PDB file of C-alpha atoms in Angstrom:
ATOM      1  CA  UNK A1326     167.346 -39.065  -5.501  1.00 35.00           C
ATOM      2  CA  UNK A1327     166.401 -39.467  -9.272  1.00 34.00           C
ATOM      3  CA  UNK A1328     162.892 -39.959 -10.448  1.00 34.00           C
ATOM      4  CA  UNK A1329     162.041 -43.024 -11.906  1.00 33.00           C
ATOM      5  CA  UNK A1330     161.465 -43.162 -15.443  1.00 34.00           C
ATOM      6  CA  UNK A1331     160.304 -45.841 -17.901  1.00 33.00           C
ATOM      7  CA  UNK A1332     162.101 -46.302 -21.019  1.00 29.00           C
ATOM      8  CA  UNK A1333     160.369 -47.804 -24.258  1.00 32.00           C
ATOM      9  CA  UNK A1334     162.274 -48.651 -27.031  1.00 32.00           C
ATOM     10  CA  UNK A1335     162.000 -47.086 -30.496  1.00 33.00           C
ATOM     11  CA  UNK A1336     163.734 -46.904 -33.932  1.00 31.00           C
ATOM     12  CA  UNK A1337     166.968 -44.666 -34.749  1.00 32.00           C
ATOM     13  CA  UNK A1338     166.615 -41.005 -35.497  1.00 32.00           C
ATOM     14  CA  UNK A1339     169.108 -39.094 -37.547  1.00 34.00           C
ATOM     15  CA  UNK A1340     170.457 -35.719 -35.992  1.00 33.00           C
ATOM     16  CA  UNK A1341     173.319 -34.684 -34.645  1.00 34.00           C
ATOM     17  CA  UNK A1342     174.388 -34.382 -31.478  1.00 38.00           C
ATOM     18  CA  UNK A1343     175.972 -31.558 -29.328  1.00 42.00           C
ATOM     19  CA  UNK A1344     179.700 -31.601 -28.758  1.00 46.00           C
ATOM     20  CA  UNK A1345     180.977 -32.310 -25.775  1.00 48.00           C
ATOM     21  CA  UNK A1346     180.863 -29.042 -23.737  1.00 51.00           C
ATOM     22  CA  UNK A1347     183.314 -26.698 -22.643  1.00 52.00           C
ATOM     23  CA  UNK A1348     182.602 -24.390 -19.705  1.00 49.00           C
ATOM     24  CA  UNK A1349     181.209 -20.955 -21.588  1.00 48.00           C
ATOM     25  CA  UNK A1350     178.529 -23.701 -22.949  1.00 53.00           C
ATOM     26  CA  UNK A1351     178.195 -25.738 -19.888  1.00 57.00           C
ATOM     27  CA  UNK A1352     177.012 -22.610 -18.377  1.00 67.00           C
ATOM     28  CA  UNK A1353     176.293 -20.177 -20.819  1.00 79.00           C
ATOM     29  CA  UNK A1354     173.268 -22.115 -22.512  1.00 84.00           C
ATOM     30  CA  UNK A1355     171.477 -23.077 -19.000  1.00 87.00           C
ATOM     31  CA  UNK A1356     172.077 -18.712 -17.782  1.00 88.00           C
ATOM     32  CA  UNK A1357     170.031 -17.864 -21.210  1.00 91.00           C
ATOM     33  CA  UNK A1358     167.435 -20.578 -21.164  1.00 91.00           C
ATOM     34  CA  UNK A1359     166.560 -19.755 -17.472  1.00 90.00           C
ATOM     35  CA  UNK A1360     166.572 -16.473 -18.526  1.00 91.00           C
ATOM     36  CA  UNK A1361     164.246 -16.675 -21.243  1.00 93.00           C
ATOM     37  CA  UNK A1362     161.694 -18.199 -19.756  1.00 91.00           C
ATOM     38  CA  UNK A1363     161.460 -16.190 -16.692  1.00 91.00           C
ATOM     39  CA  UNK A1364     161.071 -13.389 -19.184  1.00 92.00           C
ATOM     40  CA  UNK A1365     158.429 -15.511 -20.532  1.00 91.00           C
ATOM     41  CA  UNK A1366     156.824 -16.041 -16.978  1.00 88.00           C
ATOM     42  CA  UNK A1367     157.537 -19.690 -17.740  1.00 84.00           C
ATOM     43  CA  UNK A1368     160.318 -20.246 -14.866  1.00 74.00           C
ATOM     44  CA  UNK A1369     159.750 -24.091 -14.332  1.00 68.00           C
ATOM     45  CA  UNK A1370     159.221 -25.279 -10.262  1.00 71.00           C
ATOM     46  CA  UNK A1371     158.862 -29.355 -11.879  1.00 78.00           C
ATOM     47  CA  UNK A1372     161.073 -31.657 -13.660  1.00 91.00           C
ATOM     48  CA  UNK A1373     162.854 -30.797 -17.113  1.00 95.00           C
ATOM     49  CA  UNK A1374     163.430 -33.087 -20.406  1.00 96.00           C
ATOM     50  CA  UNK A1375     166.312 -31.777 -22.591  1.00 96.00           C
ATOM     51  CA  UNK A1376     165.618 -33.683 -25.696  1.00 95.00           C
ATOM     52  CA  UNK A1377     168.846 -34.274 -28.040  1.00 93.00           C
ATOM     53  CA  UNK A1378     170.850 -33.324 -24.606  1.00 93.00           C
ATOM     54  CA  UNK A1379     174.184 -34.501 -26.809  1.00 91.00           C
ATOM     55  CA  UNK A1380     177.077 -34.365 -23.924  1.00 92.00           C
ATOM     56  CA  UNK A1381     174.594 -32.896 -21.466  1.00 92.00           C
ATOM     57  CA  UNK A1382     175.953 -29.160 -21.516  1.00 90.00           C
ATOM     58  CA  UNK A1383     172.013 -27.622 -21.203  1.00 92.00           C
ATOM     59  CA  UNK A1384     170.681 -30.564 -18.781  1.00 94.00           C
ATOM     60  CA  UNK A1385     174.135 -30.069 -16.852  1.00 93.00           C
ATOM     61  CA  UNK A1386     174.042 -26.735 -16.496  1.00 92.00           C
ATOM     62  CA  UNK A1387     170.447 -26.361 -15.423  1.00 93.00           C
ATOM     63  CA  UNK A1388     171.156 -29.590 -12.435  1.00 93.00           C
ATOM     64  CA  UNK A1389     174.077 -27.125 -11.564  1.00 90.00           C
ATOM     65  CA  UNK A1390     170.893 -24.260 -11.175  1.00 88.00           C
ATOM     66  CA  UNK A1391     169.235 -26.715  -9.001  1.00 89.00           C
ATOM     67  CA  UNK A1392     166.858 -28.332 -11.269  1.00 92.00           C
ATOM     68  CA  UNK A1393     165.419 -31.982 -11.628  1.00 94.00           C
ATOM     69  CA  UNK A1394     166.467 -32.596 -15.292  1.00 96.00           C
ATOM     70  CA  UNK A1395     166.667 -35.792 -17.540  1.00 96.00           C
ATOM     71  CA  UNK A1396     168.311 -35.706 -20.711  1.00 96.00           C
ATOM     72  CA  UNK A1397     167.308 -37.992 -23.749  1.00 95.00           C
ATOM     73  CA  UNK A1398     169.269 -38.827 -26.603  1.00 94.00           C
ATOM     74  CA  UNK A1399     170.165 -41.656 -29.006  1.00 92.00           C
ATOM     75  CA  UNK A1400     174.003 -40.847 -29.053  1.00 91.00           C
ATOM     76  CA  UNK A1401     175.427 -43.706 -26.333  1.00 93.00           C
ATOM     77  CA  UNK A1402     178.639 -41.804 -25.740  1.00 93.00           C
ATOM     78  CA  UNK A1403     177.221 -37.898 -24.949  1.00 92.00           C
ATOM     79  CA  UNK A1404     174.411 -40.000 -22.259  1.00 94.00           C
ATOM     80  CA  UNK A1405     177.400 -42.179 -20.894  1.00 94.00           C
ATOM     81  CA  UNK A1406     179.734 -39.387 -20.566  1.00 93.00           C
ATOM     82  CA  UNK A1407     176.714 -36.907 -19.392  1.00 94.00           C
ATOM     83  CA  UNK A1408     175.697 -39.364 -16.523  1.00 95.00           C
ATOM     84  CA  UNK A1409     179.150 -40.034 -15.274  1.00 94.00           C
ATOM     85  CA  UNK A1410     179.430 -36.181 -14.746  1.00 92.00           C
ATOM     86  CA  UNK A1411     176.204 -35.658 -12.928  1.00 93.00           C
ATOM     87  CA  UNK A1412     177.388 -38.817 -10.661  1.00 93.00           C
ATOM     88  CA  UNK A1413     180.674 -36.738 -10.033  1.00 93.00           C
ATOM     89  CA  UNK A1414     178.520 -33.536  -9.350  1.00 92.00           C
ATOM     90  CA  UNK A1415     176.024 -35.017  -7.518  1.00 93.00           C
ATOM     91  CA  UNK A1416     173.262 -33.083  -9.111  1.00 94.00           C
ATOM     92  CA  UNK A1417     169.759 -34.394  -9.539  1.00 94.00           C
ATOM     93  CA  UNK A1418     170.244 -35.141 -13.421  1.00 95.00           C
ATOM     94  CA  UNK A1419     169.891 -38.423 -15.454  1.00 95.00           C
ATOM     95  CA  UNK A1420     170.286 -39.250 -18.520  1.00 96.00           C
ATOM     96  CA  UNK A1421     168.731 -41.885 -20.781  1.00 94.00           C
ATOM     97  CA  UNK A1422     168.783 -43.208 -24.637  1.00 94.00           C
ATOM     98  CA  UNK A1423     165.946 -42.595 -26.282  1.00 91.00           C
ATOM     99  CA  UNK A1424     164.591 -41.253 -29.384  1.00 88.00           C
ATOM    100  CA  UNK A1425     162.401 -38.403 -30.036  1.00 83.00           C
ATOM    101  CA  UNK A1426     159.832 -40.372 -31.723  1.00 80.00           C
ATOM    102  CA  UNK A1427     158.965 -42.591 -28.826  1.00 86.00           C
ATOM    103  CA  UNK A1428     160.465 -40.773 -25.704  1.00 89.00           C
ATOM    104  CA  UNK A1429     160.956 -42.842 -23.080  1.00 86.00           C
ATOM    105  CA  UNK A1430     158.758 -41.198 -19.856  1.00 91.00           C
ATOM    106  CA  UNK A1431     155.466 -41.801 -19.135  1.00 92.00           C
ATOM    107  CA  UNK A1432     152.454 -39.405 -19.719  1.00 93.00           C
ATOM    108  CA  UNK A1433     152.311 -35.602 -18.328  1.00 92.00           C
ATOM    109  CA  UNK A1434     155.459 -36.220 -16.370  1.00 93.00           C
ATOM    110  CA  UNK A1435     157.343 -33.294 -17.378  1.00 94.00           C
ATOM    111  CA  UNK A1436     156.873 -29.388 -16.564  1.00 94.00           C
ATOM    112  CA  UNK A1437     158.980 -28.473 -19.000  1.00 95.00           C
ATOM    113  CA  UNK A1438     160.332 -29.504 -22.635  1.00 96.00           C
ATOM    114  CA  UNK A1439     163.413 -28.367 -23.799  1.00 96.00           C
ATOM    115  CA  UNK A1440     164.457 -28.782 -27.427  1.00 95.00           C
ATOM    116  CA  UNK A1441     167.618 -26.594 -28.670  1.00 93.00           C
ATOM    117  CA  UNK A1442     168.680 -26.963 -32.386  1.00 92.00           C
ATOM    118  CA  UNK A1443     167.002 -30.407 -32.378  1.00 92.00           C
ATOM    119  CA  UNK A1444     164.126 -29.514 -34.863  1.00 93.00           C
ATOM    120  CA  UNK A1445     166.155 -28.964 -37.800  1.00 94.00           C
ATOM    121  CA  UNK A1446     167.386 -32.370 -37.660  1.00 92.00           C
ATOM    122  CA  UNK A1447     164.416 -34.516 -37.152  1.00 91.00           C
ATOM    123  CA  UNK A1448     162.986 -36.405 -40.122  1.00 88.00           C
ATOM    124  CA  UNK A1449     159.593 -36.020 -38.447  1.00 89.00           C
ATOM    125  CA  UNK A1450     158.844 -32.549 -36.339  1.00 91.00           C
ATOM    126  CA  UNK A1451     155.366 -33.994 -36.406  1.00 90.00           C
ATOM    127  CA  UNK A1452     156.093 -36.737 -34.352  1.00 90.00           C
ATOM    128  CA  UNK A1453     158.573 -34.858 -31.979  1.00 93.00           C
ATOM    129  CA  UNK A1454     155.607 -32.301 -31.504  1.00 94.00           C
ATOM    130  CA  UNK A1455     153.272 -35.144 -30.670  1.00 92.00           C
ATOM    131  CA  UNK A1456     155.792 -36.665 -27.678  1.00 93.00           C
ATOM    132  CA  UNK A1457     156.479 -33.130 -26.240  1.00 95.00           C
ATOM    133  CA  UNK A1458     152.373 -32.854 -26.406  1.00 94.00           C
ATOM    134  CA  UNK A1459     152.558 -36.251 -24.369  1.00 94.00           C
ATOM    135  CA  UNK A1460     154.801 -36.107 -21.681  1.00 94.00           C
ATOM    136  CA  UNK A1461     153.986 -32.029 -20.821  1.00 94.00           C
ATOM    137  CA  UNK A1462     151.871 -31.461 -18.181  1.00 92.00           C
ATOM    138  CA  UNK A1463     148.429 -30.308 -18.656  1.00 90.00           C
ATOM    139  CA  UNK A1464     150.274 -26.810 -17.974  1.00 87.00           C
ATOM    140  CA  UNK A1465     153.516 -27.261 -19.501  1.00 92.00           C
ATOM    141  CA  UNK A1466     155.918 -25.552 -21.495  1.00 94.00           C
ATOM    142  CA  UNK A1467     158.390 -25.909 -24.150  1.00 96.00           C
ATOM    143  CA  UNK A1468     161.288 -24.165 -24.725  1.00 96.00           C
ATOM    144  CA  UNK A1469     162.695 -24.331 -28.483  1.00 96.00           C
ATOM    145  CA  UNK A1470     165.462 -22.966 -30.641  1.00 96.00           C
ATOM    146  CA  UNK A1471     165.330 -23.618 -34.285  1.00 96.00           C
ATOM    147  CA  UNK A1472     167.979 -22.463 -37.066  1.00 96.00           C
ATOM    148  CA  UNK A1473     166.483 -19.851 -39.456  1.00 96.00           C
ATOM    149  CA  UNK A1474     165.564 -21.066 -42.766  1.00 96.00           C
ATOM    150  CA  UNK A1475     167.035 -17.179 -44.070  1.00 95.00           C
ATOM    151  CA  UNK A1476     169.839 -16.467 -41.683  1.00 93.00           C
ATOM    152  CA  UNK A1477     172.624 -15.765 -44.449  1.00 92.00           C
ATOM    153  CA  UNK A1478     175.350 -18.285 -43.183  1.00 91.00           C
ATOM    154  CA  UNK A1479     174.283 -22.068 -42.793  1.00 93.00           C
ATOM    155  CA  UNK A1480     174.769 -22.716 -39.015  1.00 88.00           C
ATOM    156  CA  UNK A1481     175.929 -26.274 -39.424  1.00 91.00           C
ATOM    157  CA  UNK A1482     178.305 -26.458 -43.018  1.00 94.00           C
ATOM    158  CA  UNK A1483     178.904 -22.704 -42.697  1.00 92.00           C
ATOM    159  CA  UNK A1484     177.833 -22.034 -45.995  1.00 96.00           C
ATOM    160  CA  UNK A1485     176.515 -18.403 -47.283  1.00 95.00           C
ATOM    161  CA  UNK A1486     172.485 -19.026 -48.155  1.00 95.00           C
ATOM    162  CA  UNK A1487     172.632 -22.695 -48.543  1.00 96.00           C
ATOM    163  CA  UNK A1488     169.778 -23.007 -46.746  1.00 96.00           C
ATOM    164  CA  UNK A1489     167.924 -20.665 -49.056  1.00 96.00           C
ATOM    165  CA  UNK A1490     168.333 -23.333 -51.755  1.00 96.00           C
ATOM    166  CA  UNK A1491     165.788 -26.137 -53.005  1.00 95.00           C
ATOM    167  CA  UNK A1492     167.321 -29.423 -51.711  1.00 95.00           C
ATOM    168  CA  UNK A1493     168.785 -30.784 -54.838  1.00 95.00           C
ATOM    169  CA  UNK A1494     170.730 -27.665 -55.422  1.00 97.00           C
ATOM    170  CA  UNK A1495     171.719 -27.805 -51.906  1.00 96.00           C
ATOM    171  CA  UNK A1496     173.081 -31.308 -52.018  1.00 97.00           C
ATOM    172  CA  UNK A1497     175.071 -29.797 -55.377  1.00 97.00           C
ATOM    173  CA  UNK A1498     176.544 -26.888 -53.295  1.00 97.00           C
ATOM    174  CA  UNK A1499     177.926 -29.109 -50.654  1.00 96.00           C
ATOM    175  CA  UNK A1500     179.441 -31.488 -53.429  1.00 96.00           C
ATOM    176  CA  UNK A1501     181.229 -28.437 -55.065  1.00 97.00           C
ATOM    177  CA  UNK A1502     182.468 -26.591 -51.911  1.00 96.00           C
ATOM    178  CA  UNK A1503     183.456 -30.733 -50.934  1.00 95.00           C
ATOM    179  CA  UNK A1504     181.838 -30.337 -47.527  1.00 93.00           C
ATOM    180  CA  UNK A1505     179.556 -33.092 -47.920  1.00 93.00           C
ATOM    181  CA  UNK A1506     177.602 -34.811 -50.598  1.00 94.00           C
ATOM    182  CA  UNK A1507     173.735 -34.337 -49.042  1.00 95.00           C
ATOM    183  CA  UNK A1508     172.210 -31.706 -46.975  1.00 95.00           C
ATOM    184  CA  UNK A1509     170.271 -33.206 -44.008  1.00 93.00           C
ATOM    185  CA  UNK A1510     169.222 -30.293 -42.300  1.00 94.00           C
ATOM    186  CA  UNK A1511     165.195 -28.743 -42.698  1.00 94.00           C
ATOM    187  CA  UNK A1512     165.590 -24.985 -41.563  1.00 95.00           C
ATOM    188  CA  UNK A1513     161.885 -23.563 -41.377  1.00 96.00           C
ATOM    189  CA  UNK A1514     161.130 -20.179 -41.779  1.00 96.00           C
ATOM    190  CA  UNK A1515     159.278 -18.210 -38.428  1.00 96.00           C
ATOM    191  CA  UNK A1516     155.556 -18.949 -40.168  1.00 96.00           C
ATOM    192  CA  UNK A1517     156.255 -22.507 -40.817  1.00 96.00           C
ATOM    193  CA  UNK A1518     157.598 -23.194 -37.255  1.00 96.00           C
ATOM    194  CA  UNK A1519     154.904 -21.100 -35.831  1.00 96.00           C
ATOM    195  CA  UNK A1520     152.253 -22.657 -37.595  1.00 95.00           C
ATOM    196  CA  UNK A1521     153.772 -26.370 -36.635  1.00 94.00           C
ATOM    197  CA  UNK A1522     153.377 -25.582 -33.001  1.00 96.00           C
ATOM    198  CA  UNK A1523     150.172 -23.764 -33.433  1.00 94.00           C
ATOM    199  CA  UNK A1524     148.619 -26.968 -35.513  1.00 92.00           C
ATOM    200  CA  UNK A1525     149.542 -29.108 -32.516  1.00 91.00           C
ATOM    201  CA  UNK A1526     147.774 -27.188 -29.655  1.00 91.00           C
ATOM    202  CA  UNK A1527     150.699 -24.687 -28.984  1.00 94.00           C
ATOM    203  CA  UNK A1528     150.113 -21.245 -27.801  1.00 94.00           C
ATOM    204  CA  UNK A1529     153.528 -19.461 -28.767  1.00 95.00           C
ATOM    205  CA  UNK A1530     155.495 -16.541 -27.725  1.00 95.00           C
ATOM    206  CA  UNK A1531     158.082 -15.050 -30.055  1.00 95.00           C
ATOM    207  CA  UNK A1532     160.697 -14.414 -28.529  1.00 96.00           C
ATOM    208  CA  UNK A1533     163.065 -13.203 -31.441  1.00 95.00           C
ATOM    209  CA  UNK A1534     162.727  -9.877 -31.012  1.00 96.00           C
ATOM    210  CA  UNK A1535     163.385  -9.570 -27.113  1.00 96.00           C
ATOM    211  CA  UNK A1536     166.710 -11.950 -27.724  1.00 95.00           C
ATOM    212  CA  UNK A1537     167.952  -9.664 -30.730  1.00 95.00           C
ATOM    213  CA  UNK A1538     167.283  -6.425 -28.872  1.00 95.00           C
ATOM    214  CA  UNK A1539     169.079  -7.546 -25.837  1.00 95.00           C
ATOM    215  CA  UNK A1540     171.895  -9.332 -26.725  1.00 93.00           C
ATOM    216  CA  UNK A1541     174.606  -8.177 -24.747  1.00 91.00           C
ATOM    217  CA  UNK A1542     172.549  -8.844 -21.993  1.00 91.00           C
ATOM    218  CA  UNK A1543     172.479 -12.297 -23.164  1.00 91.00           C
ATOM    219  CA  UNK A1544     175.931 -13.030 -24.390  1.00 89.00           C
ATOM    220  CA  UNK A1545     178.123 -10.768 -22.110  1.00 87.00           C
ATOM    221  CA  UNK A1546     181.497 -11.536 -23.524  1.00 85.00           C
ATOM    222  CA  UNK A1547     182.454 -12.806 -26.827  1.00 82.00           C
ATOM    223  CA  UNK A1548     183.634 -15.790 -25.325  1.00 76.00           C
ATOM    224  CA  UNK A1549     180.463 -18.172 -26.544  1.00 76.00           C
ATOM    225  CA  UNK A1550     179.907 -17.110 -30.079  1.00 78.00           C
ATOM    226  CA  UNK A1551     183.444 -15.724 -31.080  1.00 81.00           C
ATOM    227  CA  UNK A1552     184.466 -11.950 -31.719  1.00 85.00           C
ATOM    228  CA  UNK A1553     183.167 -11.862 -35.254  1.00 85.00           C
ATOM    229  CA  UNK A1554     180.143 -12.994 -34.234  1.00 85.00           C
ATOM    230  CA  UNK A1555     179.682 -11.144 -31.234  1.00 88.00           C
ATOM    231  CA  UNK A1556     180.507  -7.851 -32.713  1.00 90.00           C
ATOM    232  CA  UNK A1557     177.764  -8.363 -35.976  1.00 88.00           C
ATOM    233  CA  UNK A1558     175.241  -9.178 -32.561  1.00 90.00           C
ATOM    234  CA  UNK A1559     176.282  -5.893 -30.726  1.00 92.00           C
ATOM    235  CA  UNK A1560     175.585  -4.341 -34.310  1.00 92.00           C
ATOM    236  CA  UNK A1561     172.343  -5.631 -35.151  1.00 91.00           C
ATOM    237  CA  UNK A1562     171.072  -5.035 -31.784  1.00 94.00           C
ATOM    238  CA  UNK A1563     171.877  -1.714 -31.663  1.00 94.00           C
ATOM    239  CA  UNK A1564     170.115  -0.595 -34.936  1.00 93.00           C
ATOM    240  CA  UNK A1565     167.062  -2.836 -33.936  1.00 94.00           C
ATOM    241  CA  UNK A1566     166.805  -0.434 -30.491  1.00 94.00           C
ATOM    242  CA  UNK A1567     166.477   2.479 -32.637  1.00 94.00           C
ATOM    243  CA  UNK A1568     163.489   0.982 -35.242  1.00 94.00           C
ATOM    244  CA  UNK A1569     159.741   1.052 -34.860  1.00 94.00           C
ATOM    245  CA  UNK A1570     158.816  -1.820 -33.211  1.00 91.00           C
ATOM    246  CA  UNK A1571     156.680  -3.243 -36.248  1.00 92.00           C
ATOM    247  CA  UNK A1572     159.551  -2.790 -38.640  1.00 95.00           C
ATOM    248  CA  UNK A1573     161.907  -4.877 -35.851  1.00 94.00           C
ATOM    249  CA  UNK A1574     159.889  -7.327 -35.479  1.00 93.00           C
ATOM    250  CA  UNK A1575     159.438  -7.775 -39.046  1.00 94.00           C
ATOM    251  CA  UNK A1576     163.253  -8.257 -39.040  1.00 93.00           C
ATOM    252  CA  UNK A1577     163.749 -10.394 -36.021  1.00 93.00           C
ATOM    253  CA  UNK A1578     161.107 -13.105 -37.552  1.00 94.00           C
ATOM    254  CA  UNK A1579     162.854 -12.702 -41.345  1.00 93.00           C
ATOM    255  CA  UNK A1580     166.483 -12.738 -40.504  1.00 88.00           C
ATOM    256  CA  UNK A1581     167.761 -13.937 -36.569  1.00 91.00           C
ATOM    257  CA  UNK A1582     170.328 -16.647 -36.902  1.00 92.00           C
ATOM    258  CA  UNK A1583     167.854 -18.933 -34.758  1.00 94.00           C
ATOM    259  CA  UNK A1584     164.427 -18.594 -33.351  1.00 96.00           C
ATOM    260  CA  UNK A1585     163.770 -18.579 -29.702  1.00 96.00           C
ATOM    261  CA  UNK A1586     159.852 -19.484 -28.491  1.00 96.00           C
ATOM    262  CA  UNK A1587     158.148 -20.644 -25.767  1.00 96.00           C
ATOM    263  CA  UNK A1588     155.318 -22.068 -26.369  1.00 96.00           C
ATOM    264  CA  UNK A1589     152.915 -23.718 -23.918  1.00 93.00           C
ATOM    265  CA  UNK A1590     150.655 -26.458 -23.705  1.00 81.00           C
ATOM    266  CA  UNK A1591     147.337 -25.149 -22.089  1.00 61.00           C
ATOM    267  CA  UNK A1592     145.548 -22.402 -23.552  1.00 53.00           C
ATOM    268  CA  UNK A1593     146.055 -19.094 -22.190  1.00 47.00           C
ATOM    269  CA  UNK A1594     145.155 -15.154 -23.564  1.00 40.00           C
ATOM    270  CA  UNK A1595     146.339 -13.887 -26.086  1.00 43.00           C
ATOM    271  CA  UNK A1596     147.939 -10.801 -26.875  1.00 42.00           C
ATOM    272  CA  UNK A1597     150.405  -9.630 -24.725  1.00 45.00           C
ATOM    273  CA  UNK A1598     152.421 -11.251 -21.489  1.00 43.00           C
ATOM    274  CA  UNK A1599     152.879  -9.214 -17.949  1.00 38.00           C
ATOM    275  CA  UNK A1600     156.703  -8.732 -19.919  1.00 41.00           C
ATOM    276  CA  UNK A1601     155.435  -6.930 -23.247  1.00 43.00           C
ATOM    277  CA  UNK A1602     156.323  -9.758 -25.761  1.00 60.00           C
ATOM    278  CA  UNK A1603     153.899 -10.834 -28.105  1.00 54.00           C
ATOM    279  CA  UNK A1604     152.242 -13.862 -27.882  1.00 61.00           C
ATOM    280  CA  UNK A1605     151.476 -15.168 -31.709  1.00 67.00           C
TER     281      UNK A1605
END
């Protein structure tokens, strides 16, 4: 039932992985991705990758949608437990250890990349860039979500603006606040992740603006993200609805907790897709 797929060997890669899902994640992150990128005209009819799949909660719940996915990570017990609960699900998901700088599938065997809040942890996004670029299809797409460099709380040490800081004064924040003694993460702002995927043959749509604007749409209950969060979300995209679209998108690109993009791997028009949302 499961593709074949060759693995190749490769040296370790620090970032961290995913914990192990509950059900509002299992779920929730496969209804928005699918969502996304049929918004994007980017539905995908071949097999997926989920790179960094952690415990398998996006790979998981995209097999549960009735896709062929394989997940790829380095972290032995997320693929272990991962596999053992496609095997009890019977879905057409596998799961494999492998890091992102030498990905273990062959050439163009993928339709469609997925990378969620892998980027930021990646000593290399070069190098990850180059082995999405590999394995696509001549038509493929990938699907990324990246921390914002300027979103006002750090997403991983929860941290007001630490990200904002040079490195060094980073590492000194975590070391007073005693939450850790170095900060690994790279948050890019929206041009430096656009122009990444732009320098390595990606044709990008932004879509920050379309995720802010409808985000009840997207998160339905506060169930995911928490009520704190979920109510500053209902906020925001509320007073986005009611500014010029210029001025929004200004916004979405300078301050959204995370950027959302699809960007894909043949070159198409620019300008403007059937759906409205800019293509960058």
């Amino acid at each position: 039932m499961h593709s074949k797929v060759d693995y190749k060997g490769g040296h370790n890669l620090k970032y961290v992985a995913s914990s192990h899902p509950g059900e509002a994640t299992f779920t929730g992150r496969a209804e928005r991705i699918s969502h996304l990128l049929r918004v994007a005209n980017a539905d995908p009819i071949t097999r997926i990758l989920d790179i960094g799949c952690g415990y398998g909660d996006v790979a998981l719940g995209l097999g549960r949608k009735g896709y062929e996915v394989i997940g790829a990570d380095i972290f032995l017990p997320g693929v272990r437990a991962a596999s053992k609960v496609s095997s009890e699900m019977h879905l057409n998901t596998m799961f494999l250890m492998s890091p992102v700088e030498s990905l273990g599938l062959r050439k163009e065997s993928v339709g469609l990349a997925i990378c969620y809040n892998i980027w930021e942890h990646v000593e290399n996004p070069q190098a990850l860039l180059n082995q999405i670029a590999r394995v696509l299809q001549p038509d493929g797409t990938l699907f990324m979500v990246v921390p914002n460099r300027f979103w006002i709380m750090e997403t991983h040490y929860r941290l007001p603006l630490l990200s904002w800081f040079p490195r060094r004064m980073a590492d000194a924040y975590l070391r007073i606040t005693r939450r850790g003694t170095e900060y690994d993460v790279s948050c890019p702002t929206w041009w430096e992740f656009r122009g990444s995927l732009k320098s390595s043959g990606f044709q990008v749509t932004n879509l920050n603006l379309y995720v802010m604007k409808n985000f009840k749409k997207l998160y339905p209950t506060p169930e995911y993200l928490g009520n704190a969060k979920y109510r500053a979300g209902s906020l925001m995209s509320a007073i986005l609805r009611r500014l010029p679209d210029s001025i929004a998108h200004l916004f979405s690109n300078l301050f959204s907790e995370a950027f959302f993009v699809v960007a894909r791997k043949s070159s198409v028009a620019g300008g403007k897709s059937q759906t409205g949302i800019a293509e960058d």
